[in-house]
Amino acid sequence: MDFLDDLNPPQRKVATTTEGPILVLAGAGSGKTRSIIYRIAYLINVKHINPYNILAVTFTNKAARELKDRLQRSFNISTYSLWVGTFHSVCTRILRAEQEFLPFTSDFSIFDDVDQKSIYKKIYKKLDIDSKDFPQRRVASVISNQKNSLVLPKDFFDFNEENYFTEITYKIYKEYQNFLLENNALDFDDLLMYTAILLHDNKAIRKKYADKFKYIMIDEYQDTNYSQFKIINLIAKEHQNLCVVGDDDQAIYSWRGANISNILNFEKDYKNVLTVKLEQNYRSPKSILDAANCLIKNNSERHPKELWTDITSKEKPKLLKLENERQEAEFVAEMVSQISASGKSLNDCLVLYRTNAQSRVFENAFYQQKLKYQIVGGVNFFQRKEIKDIVAYLRILANPHDSNSFLRILNFPPRKIGKISTERIERFAQDNEMTLFAAVQNEISTLTGKTAQTVLKFGKLLKKWKKLSLEIPITPLVKKIINELELIELYDKSDDPKDIARAENLKEFVTATQEFSDNFEYDTEKVPMLTDFLQSISLQTDMDNLDEDIETVKLMTMHNAKGLEFEHVFIVGVEDGLLPHSRSIDDVQKLEEERRLLYVAITRAKKSVHLTYTRMRNVFGSISMAVPSRFLMEIDDVLIDSENSRYYDLMAPRPKRRNKNKKPVVTESQKYFKIGQKIYHNKFGKGVVLNVDGSGKEAKLSISFSGGQLKKIIGTFVTTGEI
């Protein structure tokens, strides 16, 4: 029990309250990971619970690895039989083990975003659908939401009203799911959906996992969606030994299906819930927390809580106004350069922005200052073309039904197998009810000459490598494929610098397979190493690819920053239209999420925070006057430093916080045009009034248009009323 002395009283309660449901409201930097680790250690070392009966679900694969490492290192606990992982990895493991009850086999492929786009493109062509009328991203989002709501195509119109859009979406959804099943493949949403449906429909399977996972811990519970809620509820509702950890003030993923009501309603979903608040922050000084607390109090959808700390600092968050985005980037680069010159590591610095498009000017500014930087959330290593190519070879060996991977590699490296020959191979496979993998191992009468020989040779290669994949470890298999395809030589012969980099990336991929092989644990389901490796890279997140060994400034969107901490944080583009985003301004719930996003950004900092906005900004090639974020007005003036900066001459007066107790004076401009009023402009379309300068119809209006543009326009040029 002595090890519990390392915990504060609320953390200790989390670790030792093991029976019944417990809701842990863990504020930013409050030691929630430590609490989860000590809880697992307490269950195993003090209560002598078999690790086999414990399930811990984390938000990222990286967090899962760290949790297991700390259990082994600090408590000498073997994690071999302990289930720790993300929802997607846990569900994948269940689905592979229970294949006999499912419409696919255990060697299924996991299709990522790139694969999905390729499939949708084929379906649109097959159904003769114009992507301008039915934008792929919108349709894919609707289908994703249906899956997260556990709605299969056969049930589609039980939950959706019939109209032209839903009828076409239904056809695409049905065709998409059929394609996946024909290819023995699942997308990320399927992993959750099929697991939830399996547990709901099959009592024996549900009881199996309810008996197995007697103690369950879920991290980042505020970011769970409906299917994740159902999975846990179905397993835990019998024994009720469920510990969920989260913070409704950090719920920022509704756009991908997360439902904040899961954490807000936990005390209604389970009986006799113990609620524990972790409010002591071990990361940030009081000066930073005061500003964050002041901001987040403006949200209504939250459990009341307030972060506090023993860490003191006189350095308040700094607010700066710059002329434009170029000057904003130069300022941040200069500040980072000074930090580096003082002997501090570039790894201590983080730049946060609302949208990926904002990164370009910062990349240029850091390049000019000769500062190394890393964009987190850019092109994932495993999404690079040369890596996707070699992975496609591995996927077809693991899952011969994967036609998507087959068609990617059929003519790579170039084999002079053209479009007509490809169609003949596909027709042969279809006529003979076989996979493309099997088709190319037969003589296809419609292929002649060199093409026929080339296709047969390709088929023999695949057959040989398929046999090898069952006999040798993954690293020598990958080396053999790369060598026999002469991929390194192919890229080395090129004069294109990109091809030189591709050759290096292939070598790095071999290293990645070796690292995986060195740490591979054969689980009870006896999943082949190749299948497990492909699963691990398919479920990689941006955070899993954060390289902390190389000293660089990190640049990322605010959504990617959750769970991270840095000494110095620069939050840029704090302007209406960016933060809050223009798409969220008219929706109260979305506006609250945008506020939480800024709260998350501020609470990443251990020492200093700089918030910047600009006087004007180039948006989609058009210069617009920028408007300081309304969130800045919600933080008390005394909590923000906007005077003691050496960049004071670049700054405009700080936006004044509205005094809620002071009776507002109604001006003539407010009588005619009002903040929040919807308008229409002939050129820019629909918009919302953000600010009114002047009186009557001639007032100068600051308007956020639905296309993302911010404009200042005289009132006589807009139309008011219902649009």
XYZ file of C-alpha atoms in Angstrom:
723
model
C 0.000 0.000 0.000
C 3.004 2.336 0.418
C 3.042 3.145 -3.281
C -0.288 4.960 -2.874
C 1.532 7.660 -0.880
C 2.585 9.080 -4.261
C -1.032 10.111 -4.929
C -3.069 13.068 -3.716
C -6.365 12.226 -1.889
C -8.671 12.331 -4.979
C -6.178 10.291 -7.033
C -5.934 7.780 -4.194
C -9.727 7.445 -4.161
C -9.677 6.703 -7.894
C -7.012 4.032 -7.429
C -8.655 2.239 -4.504
C -12.376 2.455 -5.359
C -12.558 -0.637 -7.526
C -16.136 -1.866 -7.122
C -19.046 -0.171 -8.857
C -19.187 2.676 -11.388
C -16.887 5.658 -10.882
C -16.766 8.896 -12.871
C -13.401 10.665 -12.749
C -13.600 14.282 -13.896
C -9.933 14.852 -14.610
C -8.925 18.406 -15.439
C -6.035 19.176 -17.771
C -2.668 18.215 -16.254
C -4.278 16.672 -13.165
C -2.485 13.320 -13.291
C -5.238 11.145 -14.730
C -2.778 8.754 -16.405
C -1.011 8.255 -13.087
C -4.374 7.541 -11.441
C -5.248 4.882 -14.049
C -1.828 3.212 -13.759
C -1.987 3.117 -9.957
C -5.544 1.783 -10.118
C -4.415 -1.133 -12.308
C -1.428 -1.730 -10.016
C -3.747 -1.701 -6.982
C -6.113 -4.220 -8.627
C -3.264 -6.608 -9.493
C -0.833 -6.227 -6.568
C -3.239 -5.519 -3.697
C -6.570 -7.083 -4.705
C -4.818 -9.892 -6.645
C -7.054 -9.547 -9.710
C -5.819 -11.529 -12.703
C -4.608 -9.095 -15.423
C -6.636 -11.231 -17.852
C -9.793 -9.759 -16.251
C -8.799 -6.121 -16.776
C -9.514 -3.943 -19.812
C -8.007 -0.464 -20.183
C -9.000 1.611 -23.204
C -6.785 4.561 -24.148
C -7.188 7.359 -26.681
C -3.998 6.629 -28.679
C -1.721 3.660 -29.315
C 1.107 5.737 -27.872
C -0.778 6.159 -24.585
C -1.378 2.386 -24.475
C 2.342 1.675 -24.911
C 3.285 4.192 -22.223
C 0.742 2.733 -19.788
C 2.094 -0.795 -20.247
C 5.720 0.390 -20.013
C 5.068 2.216 -16.728
C 3.272 -0.786 -15.225
C 6.232 -2.988 -16.072
C 8.892 -0.477 -15.063
C 7.350 0.899 -11.859
C 5.418 -2.096 -10.535
C 7.088 -5.093 -12.188
C 3.716 -6.161 -13.594
C 3.637 -8.458 -16.625
C 1.236 -6.967 -19.150
C 1.149 -9.997 -21.461
C -2.454 -10.942 -20.663
C -3.601 -7.381 -19.882
C -5.805 -5.855 -22.588
C -4.658 -2.265 -23.113
C -5.352 -0.381 -26.325
C -7.556 1.995 -28.262
C -11.190 1.197 -28.976
C -10.262 0.322 -32.548
C -7.441 -2.052 -31.589
C -9.540 -3.753 -28.899
C -12.472 -4.184 -31.300
C -10.182 -5.518 -34.026
C -8.902 -8.122 -31.605
C -12.443 -9.193 -30.679
C -13.563 -9.391 -34.316
C -10.591 -11.514 -35.350
C -11.304 -13.903 -32.461
C -15.043 -14.204 -33.213
C -14.953 -14.504 -37.009
C -17.337 -17.494 -37.091
C -20.191 -15.177 -36.098
C -19.334 -12.471 -38.635
C -19.694 -11.939 -42.407
C -15.900 -11.780 -42.908
C -12.817 -13.804 -41.973
C -10.107 -13.049 -39.421
C -7.576 -11.947 -42.054
C -9.704 -8.918 -43.032
C -7.977 -5.766 -44.268
C -8.515 -2.415 -42.558
C -9.164 0.320 -45.118
C -7.988 3.832 -44.312
C -9.104 7.220 -45.671
C -7.071 6.829 -48.866
C -8.635 3.438 -49.565
C -12.094 4.835 -48.880
C -11.651 7.659 -51.380
C -10.612 5.123 -54.010
C -13.715 3.000 -53.322
C -16.092 5.966 -53.423
C -14.578 7.053 -56.735
C -15.353 3.622 -58.236
C -18.889 3.624 -56.828
C -19.640 7.122 -58.160
C -18.487 5.989 -61.585
C -20.501 2.751 -61.429
C -23.707 4.512 -60.321
C -23.079 7.513 -62.616
C -23.247 9.994 -59.741
C -21.876 13.533 -60.122
C -19.612 14.431 -57.186
C -20.642 18.091 -57.588
C -24.222 17.185 -56.729
C -23.223 14.713 -54.019
C -19.842 15.794 -52.584
C -17.892 12.719 -51.541
C -16.817 14.165 -48.195
C -20.388 14.985 -47.246
C -21.720 11.559 -48.260
C -18.833 9.782 -46.500
C -19.568 11.799 -43.354
C -23.256 10.823 -43.453
C -22.346 7.148 -43.902
C -19.822 7.358 -41.052
C -22.495 8.833 -38.779
C -24.903 6.022 -39.738
C -22.301 3.450 -38.752
C -21.543 5.219 -35.479
C -25.293 5.084 -34.801
C -25.254 1.330 -35.628
C -27.476 1.798 -38.685
C -26.769 -0.730 -41.454
C -27.980 -0.139 -45.032
C -30.957 -2.481 -44.495
C -32.159 -0.224 -41.651
C -31.297 3.079 -43.345
C -34.814 4.372 -43.950
C -35.971 3.355 -40.476
C -33.875 6.270 -39.231
C -33.748 8.645 -42.214
C -36.589 10.363 -44.043
C -36.844 9.653 -47.737
C -35.763 12.396 -50.110
C -33.553 12.658 -53.171
C -30.318 13.088 -51.177
C -30.994 10.197 -48.774
C -32.050 7.878 -51.606
C -28.746 8.419 -53.437
C -26.771 8.235 -50.181
C -28.478 4.918 -49.379
C -27.452 3.507 -52.775
C -23.852 4.589 -52.223
C -23.848 3.208 -48.656
C -25.233 -0.164 -49.802
C -22.725 -0.395 -52.657
C -19.874 0.672 -50.345
C -20.667 -1.991 -47.723
C -20.995 -4.676 -50.401
C -17.581 -3.700 -51.785
C -16.019 -3.965 -48.315
C -17.470 -7.410 -47.676
C -16.454 -8.660 -51.147
C -12.908 -7.538 -50.334
C -12.986 -9.007 -46.824
C -12.282 -5.508 -45.527
C -13.515 -3.122 -42.838
C -13.112 0.604 -42.397
C -12.505 2.258 -38.998
C -16.217 2.748 -38.319
C -16.915 -0.916 -39.132
C -14.526 -2.042 -36.392
C -16.740 -0.380 -33.799
C -20.092 -1.045 -35.473
C -19.638 -4.788 -35.993
C -18.316 -5.229 -32.441
C -21.305 -3.401 -30.953
C -23.784 -5.362 -33.094
C -22.052 -8.660 -32.265
C -22.215 -7.996 -28.513
C -25.832 -6.853 -28.766
C -27.109 -9.736 -30.912
C -25.097 -12.647 -29.507
C -25.799 -13.346 -25.818
C -23.066 -15.984 -25.539
C -20.389 -13.635 -26.896
C -21.650 -10.814 -24.688
C -21.448 -13.034 -21.603
C -17.975 -14.241 -22.623
C -16.541 -10.721 -22.602
C -18.596 -9.588 -19.602
C -17.132 -12.505 -17.608
C -13.653 -11.788 -18.934
C -13.505 -8.025 -18.384
C -14.580 -7.738 -14.759
C -12.763 -4.409 -14.351
C -12.888 -1.804 -17.115
C -11.217 1.599 -17.398
C -11.957 4.055 -20.213
C -9.786 7.117 -20.759
C -10.994 10.282 -22.557
C -14.612 9.231 -22.049
C -15.865 12.611 -23.259
C -14.659 11.672 -26.752
C -16.624 8.422 -27.083
C -19.366 8.050 -29.680
C -22.589 6.039 -29.540
C -21.090 2.763 -30.792
C -18.248 2.986 -28.245
C -20.776 3.735 -25.506
C -22.804 0.655 -26.503
C -19.758 -1.641 -26.569
C -18.743 -0.706 -23.031
C -22.300 -0.632 -21.718
C -23.026 -4.132 -23.054
C -19.908 -5.568 -21.422
C -20.009 -3.649 -18.128
C -23.697 -3.394 -17.270
C -23.725 -6.738 -15.432
C -20.757 -6.257 -13.036
C -20.784 -2.405 -13.126
C -17.063 -2.205 -12.234
C -16.508 0.594 -14.708
C -14.170 3.536 -14.237
C -14.470 6.273 -16.863
C -12.001 9.142 -16.903
C -12.516 12.333 -18.841
C -13.100 16.056 -18.887
C -16.153 17.613 -20.516
C -14.139 20.843 -20.785
C -11.866 19.059 -23.265
C -14.565 17.526 -25.506
C -13.459 18.683 -28.968
C -14.281 15.855 -31.381
C -18.022 16.072 -32.091
C -17.203 16.477 -35.806
C -16.102 12.831 -35.880
C -19.038 11.492 -33.897
C -17.982 12.020 -30.273
C -20.933 12.681 -27.992
C -20.321 14.860 -24.927
C -23.593 13.601 -23.397
C -21.872 10.262 -22.672
C -19.847 11.900 -19.896
C -22.534 14.420 -18.898
C -25.106 11.618 -18.436
C -22.866 8.939 -16.904
C -24.456 9.427 -13.487
C -27.862 8.721 -15.105
C -26.675 5.713 -17.126
C -25.380 3.857 -14.041
C -26.640 3.605 -10.468
C -24.759 4.698 -7.323
C -21.980 6.412 -9.263
C -19.046 7.788 -7.279
C -17.870 11.053 -8.855
C -14.305 12.176 -8.168
C -12.879 15.481 -9.374
C -9.168 15.810 -10.121
C -8.694 19.579 -10.067
C -5.102 20.021 -8.905
C -2.998 20.802 -11.953
C 0.665 19.715 -12.022
C 1.508 21.293 -15.373
C 0.737 25.007 -15.589
C 1.282 28.027 -13.296
C -1.667 29.770 -11.665
C -1.432 32.712 -14.075
C -2.214 30.444 -17.042
C -4.906 28.437 -15.254
C -6.719 31.601 -14.135
C -7.138 32.673 -17.762
C -8.241 29.174 -18.826
C -10.768 28.916 -15.971
C -12.159 32.355 -16.766
C -12.716 31.334 -20.396
C -14.316 27.920 -19.855
C -16.817 29.183 -17.259
C -18.740 30.680 -20.182
C -19.796 27.150 -21.259
C -23.065 25.738 -19.954
C -22.593 22.065 -20.963
C -20.110 21.059 -18.249
C -19.640 19.665 -14.778
C -18.600 22.582 -12.522
C -14.901 22.377 -11.715
C -11.937 24.726 -11.431
C -8.284 23.890 -11.897
C -5.845 25.036 -9.198
C -2.125 24.626 -8.678
C 0.757 25.238 -6.310
C 2.920 26.393 -9.226
C 3.333 30.168 -9.298
C 4.558 32.521 -11.996
C 4.282 36.239 -12.642
C 4.160 35.642 -16.393
C 0.576 35.989 -17.621
C -0.583 34.821 -21.038
C 0.414 37.471 -23.591
C -1.930 38.825 -26.242
C -0.488 40.408 -29.389
C -1.935 41.978 -32.498
C 0.153 41.697 -35.674
C -0.369 43.335 -39.048
C -0.973 40.146 -41.072
C -0.304 36.395 -41.064
C 3.237 36.880 -42.416
C 4.189 39.199 -39.557
C 2.459 36.814 -37.139
C 4.650 33.939 -38.346
C 7.810 36.080 -38.232
C 7.037 37.094 -34.653
C 6.602 33.470 -33.533
C 9.780 32.390 -35.358
C 11.715 35.217 -33.693
C 10.422 34.250 -30.237
C 11.304 30.582 -30.802
C 14.740 31.621 -32.044
C 15.301 33.569 -28.819
C 14.201 30.607 -26.726
C 16.610 28.361 -28.627
C 19.445 30.901 -28.288
C 18.948 30.897 -24.506
C 19.918 27.221 -24.445
C 16.436 25.729 -24.349
C 15.374 22.899 -26.655
C 13.193 23.469 -29.710
C 11.163 20.535 -28.379
C 9.906 22.918 -25.689
C 8.017 25.005 -28.271
C 4.587 24.369 -29.765
C 2.661 26.361 -32.367
C -1.101 25.764 -32.434
C -3.545 26.844 -35.148
C -7.199 26.113 -35.897
C -6.806 24.892 -39.496
C -4.008 23.086 -41.346
C -3.967 25.796 -44.023
C -2.419 28.213 -41.491
C 0.815 26.215 -41.297
C 2.330 27.378 -44.612
C 3.503 30.836 -43.507
C 5.003 29.379 -40.326
C 6.942 26.789 -42.299
C 8.417 29.597 -44.399
C 9.239 31.732 -41.337
C 10.989 28.843 -39.560
C 12.895 28.021 -42.729
C 14.110 31.626 -42.945
C 15.259 31.463 -39.307
C 16.954 28.103 -39.966
C 14.832 26.493 -37.261
C 13.967 22.808 -37.601
C 10.262 22.112 -37.383
C 7.866 19.179 -37.565
C 4.254 19.379 -38.719
C 2.153 16.898 -36.785
C -0.868 15.828 -38.801
C 0.789 16.191 -42.178
C 1.379 13.198 -44.440
C 1.602 10.123 -42.235
C 4.731 8.036 -42.958
C 2.554 5.029 -43.745
C 0.425 7.122 -46.145
C 3.359 7.998 -48.424
C 3.044 6.529 -51.929
C 6.082 4.264 -51.784
C 5.017 2.901 -48.398
C 1.400 2.416 -49.506
C 2.759 0.428 -52.468
C 4.790 -2.036 -50.392
C 1.976 -2.269 -47.833
C -0.421 -3.171 -50.668
C 1.806 -6.171 -51.471
C 1.676 -7.254 -47.834
C -2.094 -6.751 -47.627
C -2.796 -8.952 -50.643
C -0.625 -11.685 -49.094
C -2.521 -11.435 -45.798
C -5.948 -11.087 -47.434
C -6.191 -12.418 -51.034
C -9.719 -10.948 -51.341
C -8.360 -7.387 -51.162
C -8.925 -6.260 -54.767
C -8.147 -2.648 -53.877
C -4.574 -3.571 -52.939
C -4.283 -5.946 -55.895
C -5.152 -3.248 -58.440
C -2.662 -0.887 -56.822
C 0.245 -3.302 -57.325
C -0.768 -4.996 -60.597
C 1.238 -2.504 -62.617
C 3.726 -1.403 -59.982
C 6.589 -1.492 -60.630
C 5.588 -0.836 -64.276
C 4.783 -4.142 -66.049
C 3.050 -2.713 -69.140
C -0.278 -4.160 -68.032
C -2.703 -1.602 -69.436
C -6.310 -0.688 -68.722
C -7.785 -3.172 -71.229
C -5.714 -6.065 -69.841
C -6.724 -5.127 -66.302
C -10.404 -5.187 -67.280
C -9.931 -8.637 -68.850
C -8.362 -9.961 -65.641
C -11.261 -8.539 -63.620
C -13.812 -10.074 -66.008
C -12.087 -13.477 -65.821
C -12.152 -13.366 -62.020
C -15.811 -12.388 -62.006
C -16.860 -15.046 -64.534
C -15.031 -17.766 -62.585
C -16.082 -16.491 -59.147
C -12.525 -16.150 -57.887
C -10.338 -13.438 -56.442
C -8.005 -11.367 -58.619
C -5.177 -12.953 -56.603
C -6.299 -16.396 -57.827
C -7.110 -15.189 -61.352
C -3.524 -14.180 -62.220
C -2.325 -17.683 -61.322
C -4.358 -19.054 -64.244
C -3.948 -18.790 -67.982
C -6.417 -16.111 -69.098
C -7.426 -16.768 -72.700
C -8.263 -13.136 -73.426
C -4.656 -12.140 -72.655
C -2.038 -12.826 -75.329
C 1.666 -12.521 -76.000
C 3.947 -10.774 -73.532
C 1.048 -9.500 -71.455
C -0.152 -13.059 -70.752
C 3.379 -14.117 -69.744
C 3.830 -11.023 -67.556
C 0.544 -11.631 -65.723
C 1.396 -15.307 -65.102
C 4.843 -14.348 -63.820
C 3.232 -11.834 -61.470
C 0.813 -14.509 -60.238
C 3.672 -16.925 -59.510
C 5.468 -14.215 -57.514
C 2.402 -13.591 -55.371
C 1.883 -17.315 -54.796
C 5.523 -17.734 -53.750
C 5.411 -14.774 -51.374
C 2.073 -15.922 -49.938
C 3.693 -19.255 -49.001
C 6.730 -17.465 -47.565
C 4.531 -15.147 -45.476
C 3.388 -18.196 -43.496
C 6.930 -19.486 -42.989
C 9.271 -16.567 -42.283
C 9.118 -13.426 -40.080
C 7.926 -10.171 -41.557
C 11.298 -8.397 -41.925
C 12.996 -10.953 -44.212
C 9.717 -11.201 -46.139
C 9.661 -7.445 -46.761
C 13.346 -7.409 -47.702
C 12.747 -10.213 -50.194
C 9.809 -8.419 -51.827
C 11.706 -5.117 -52.085
C 14.801 -6.851 -53.501
C 12.958 -9.018 -56.035
C 10.914 -6.040 -57.235
C 14.160 -3.992 -57.374
C 12.362 -1.034 -55.801
C 15.469 0.581 -54.298
C 17.209 0.412 -57.681
C 14.097 1.847 -59.346
C 14.230 4.954 -57.162
C 18.034 5.254 -57.092
C 18.144 5.463 -60.908
C 15.918 8.541 -60.848
C 17.208 12.129 -60.866
C 14.121 13.260 -58.961
C 15.036 14.198 -55.340
C 11.637 12.830 -54.273
C 12.636 9.374 -55.517
C 15.838 9.496 -53.490
C 13.710 10.199 -50.435
C 11.395 7.324 -51.406
C 14.327 4.907 -51.396
C 15.272 6.104 -47.907
C 11.676 5.709 -46.752
C 11.601 2.098 -47.950
C 14.727 1.377 -45.905
C 13.065 3.028 -42.914
C 10.018 0.834 -43.484
C 12.212 -2.262 -43.157
C 13.465 -0.851 -39.846
C 9.849 -0.360 -38.727
C 9.063 -4.011 -39.444
C 12.090 -5.091 -37.408
C 11.070 -2.939 -34.448
C 7.581 -4.428 -34.603
C 8.987 -7.951 -34.834
C 11.262 -7.377 -31.819
C 8.272 -6.345 -29.689
C 5.669 -8.714 -31.137
C 3.636 -10.665 -28.585
C 1.720 -13.701 -29.790
C -1.751 -13.242 -28.336
C -4.237 -15.909 -27.392
C -6.013 -15.589 -30.743
C -2.798 -16.596 -32.563
C -3.060 -13.750 -35.086
C -0.213 -14.035 -37.657
C 2.572 -11.478 -37.300
C 1.916 -10.078 -40.779
C -1.776 -9.501 -40.013
C -0.917 -7.922 -36.674
C 1.677 -5.632 -38.273
C -0.769 -4.459 -40.937
C -3.337 -3.815 -38.220
C -0.862 -1.756 -36.191
C 0.022 0.562 -39.079
C -3.616 0.876 -40.205
C -4.601 2.140 -36.759
C -1.764 4.654 -36.484
C -2.831 8.175 -35.474
C -1.061 11.489 -35.977
C -0.013 11.411 -32.321
C 1.545 7.960 -32.729
C 3.851 9.475 -35.358
C 5.041 12.374 -33.209
C 8.850 12.059 -33.235
C 10.137 13.386 -29.908
C 13.715 12.188 -30.437
C 14.490 14.814 -33.093
C 14.782 18.370 -31.765
C 12.172 20.396 -33.645
C 9.501 23.014 -33.100
C 6.149 21.233 -33.279
C 3.337 22.699 -35.392
C -0.152 21.222 -35.223
C -3.845 21.951 -35.120
C -5.427 22.451 -31.710
C -7.340 19.191 -32.191
C -4.064 17.283 -32.329
C -2.672 18.840 -29.148
C -4.824 17.076 -26.582
C -2.811 15.070 -24.083
C 0.425 16.938 -24.862
C 2.355 19.534 -22.860
C 5.079 22.022 -23.809
C 7.035 24.722 -22.004
C 6.116 27.483 -24.470
C 2.866 27.543 -26.446
C 1.985 29.937 -29.277
C -1.727 30.043 -30.156
C -2.097 31.861 -33.467
C -5.004 33.215 -35.493
C -7.288 33.831 -32.493
C -9.877 35.539 -34.665
C -13.571 35.193 -35.372
C -13.926 33.022 -38.455
C -10.908 30.954 -37.448
C -11.539 30.509 -33.707
C -14.447 30.211 -33.422
C -14.574 28.793 -36.915
C -17.035 30.427 -39.292
C -19.038 27.178 -39.496
C -19.628 27.219 -35.717
C -20.623 30.824 -35.058
C -24.389 30.306 -35.494
C -24.641 27.130 -33.410
C -24.515 27.378 -29.597
C -23.220 23.822 -29.093
C -20.554 24.185 -31.783
C -19.558 27.535 -30.304
C -19.059 25.898 -26.910
C -16.845 23.263 -28.524
C -14.746 25.985 -30.173
C -14.356 27.564 -26.716
C -13.239 24.204 -25.330
C -10.716 24.026 -28.165
C -9.087 27.273 -27.030
C -9.204 26.018 -23.434
C -7.335 22.865 -24.479
C -4.760 24.982 -26.325
C -4.090 27.259 -23.339
C -3.761 24.372 -20.872
C -0.975 22.717 -22.900
C 1.501 25.291 -21.550
C 3.915 24.708 -18.674
C 5.542 28.155 -18.639
C 4.300 30.653 -21.213
C 1.384 31.287 -23.574
C 1.288 33.749 -26.463
C -2.053 34.424 -28.182
C -1.910 36.290 -31.480
C -4.374 37.780 -33.936
C -3.899 39.997 -36.973
C -5.300 43.233 -38.340
C -5.878 41.660 -41.756
C -5.555 38.173 -43.194
C -5.359 36.615 -46.642
C -8.260 34.170 -46.910
C -8.627 32.186 -50.158
C -6.589 34.781 -52.044
C -8.609 37.718 -50.731
C -7.368 40.226 -48.126
C -9.944 40.647 -45.358
C -10.030 42.711 -42.198
C -9.674 40.329 -39.257
C -11.860 40.457 -36.165
C -10.374 39.460 -32.771
C -12.012 36.334 -31.405
C -15.046 36.911 -29.199
C -13.418 34.471 -26.761
C -10.731 37.047 -25.964
C -13.429 39.302 -24.522
C -14.433 36.528 -22.112
C -11.072 36.504 -20.335
C -10.733 39.254 -17.707
C -8.330 42.017 -18.726
C -6.290 41.585 -15.535
C -5.477 37.977 -16.506
C -3.937 38.860 -19.889
C -0.716 40.772 -20.462
C -1.115 43.071 -23.458
C 1.135 45.928 -22.272
C 4.528 44.570 -21.194
C 5.457 43.186 -24.594
C 8.421 44.382 -26.635
C 6.044 44.147 -29.612
C 3.722 46.714 -28.048
C 4.090 49.067 -31.024
C 2.512 46.428 -33.267
C -0.516 46.021 -31.072
C -3.931 47.638 -31.131
C -5.791 48.282 -27.872
C -6.985 45.065 -26.264
C -10.633 44.188 -27.061
C -12.624 45.227 -24.000
C -14.480 42.589 -21.998
C -18.164 43.327 -21.767
C -19.365 44.113 -18.257
C -22.283 41.751 -17.730
C -23.532 43.755 -14.743
C -23.616 47.053 -16.604
C -26.885 47.962 -18.318
C -26.140 48.147 -22.067
C -26.787 51.355 -23.947
C -28.924 50.693 -27.033
C -27.528 52.683 -29.958
C -29.166 53.493 -33.289
C -26.901 50.973 -35.041
C -28.016 48.252 -32.708
C -31.619 49.060 -33.439
C -31.176 48.498 -37.173
C -28.286 45.968 -37.479
C -27.550 43.608 -34.600
C -24.583 41.377 -33.799
C -25.539 37.835 -34.769
C -28.065 39.013 -37.368
C -28.215 36.939 -40.576
C -27.819 38.819 -43.869
C -27.328 38.113 -47.583
C -24.898 39.669 -50.073
C -25.217 39.208 -53.840
C -21.559 38.269 -54.273
C -20.555 36.568 -51.000
C -23.859 34.857 -50.142
C -25.148 34.197 -46.619
C -23.406 35.744 -43.642
C -23.626 36.735 -39.980
C -22.987 40.214 -38.530
C -20.042 40.183 -36.098
C -19.709 43.918 -35.418
C -21.582 47.161 -36.162
C -19.750 50.469 -36.647
C -22.008 53.494 -37.183
C -25.764 53.990 -37.258
C -28.787 53.101 -39.370
C -28.616 51.544 -42.818
C -25.261 53.215 -43.501
C -23.477 51.353 -40.652
C -20.230 49.590 -41.496
C -20.706 45.863 -40.798
C -18.090 43.218 -40.022
C -19.561 40.058 -41.548
C -18.529 36.383 -41.481
C -19.720 34.703 -44.685
C -20.509 30.983 -44.963
C -17.618 30.489 -47.386
C -15.174 31.416 -44.600
C -14.524 35.003 -45.732
C -14.549 37.937 -43.312
C -15.595 41.267 -44.896
C -16.409 44.827 -43.869
C -19.397 46.060 -45.900
C -21.723 49.084 -45.760
C -25.208 48.054 -44.624
C -26.947 49.349 -47.755
C -25.253 46.575 -49.793
C -26.784 43.681 -47.839
C -30.266 42.209 -47.522
C -31.800 41.450 -44.130
C -34.701 39.272 -43.051
C -35.436 35.621 -43.837
C -33.052 34.176 -46.436
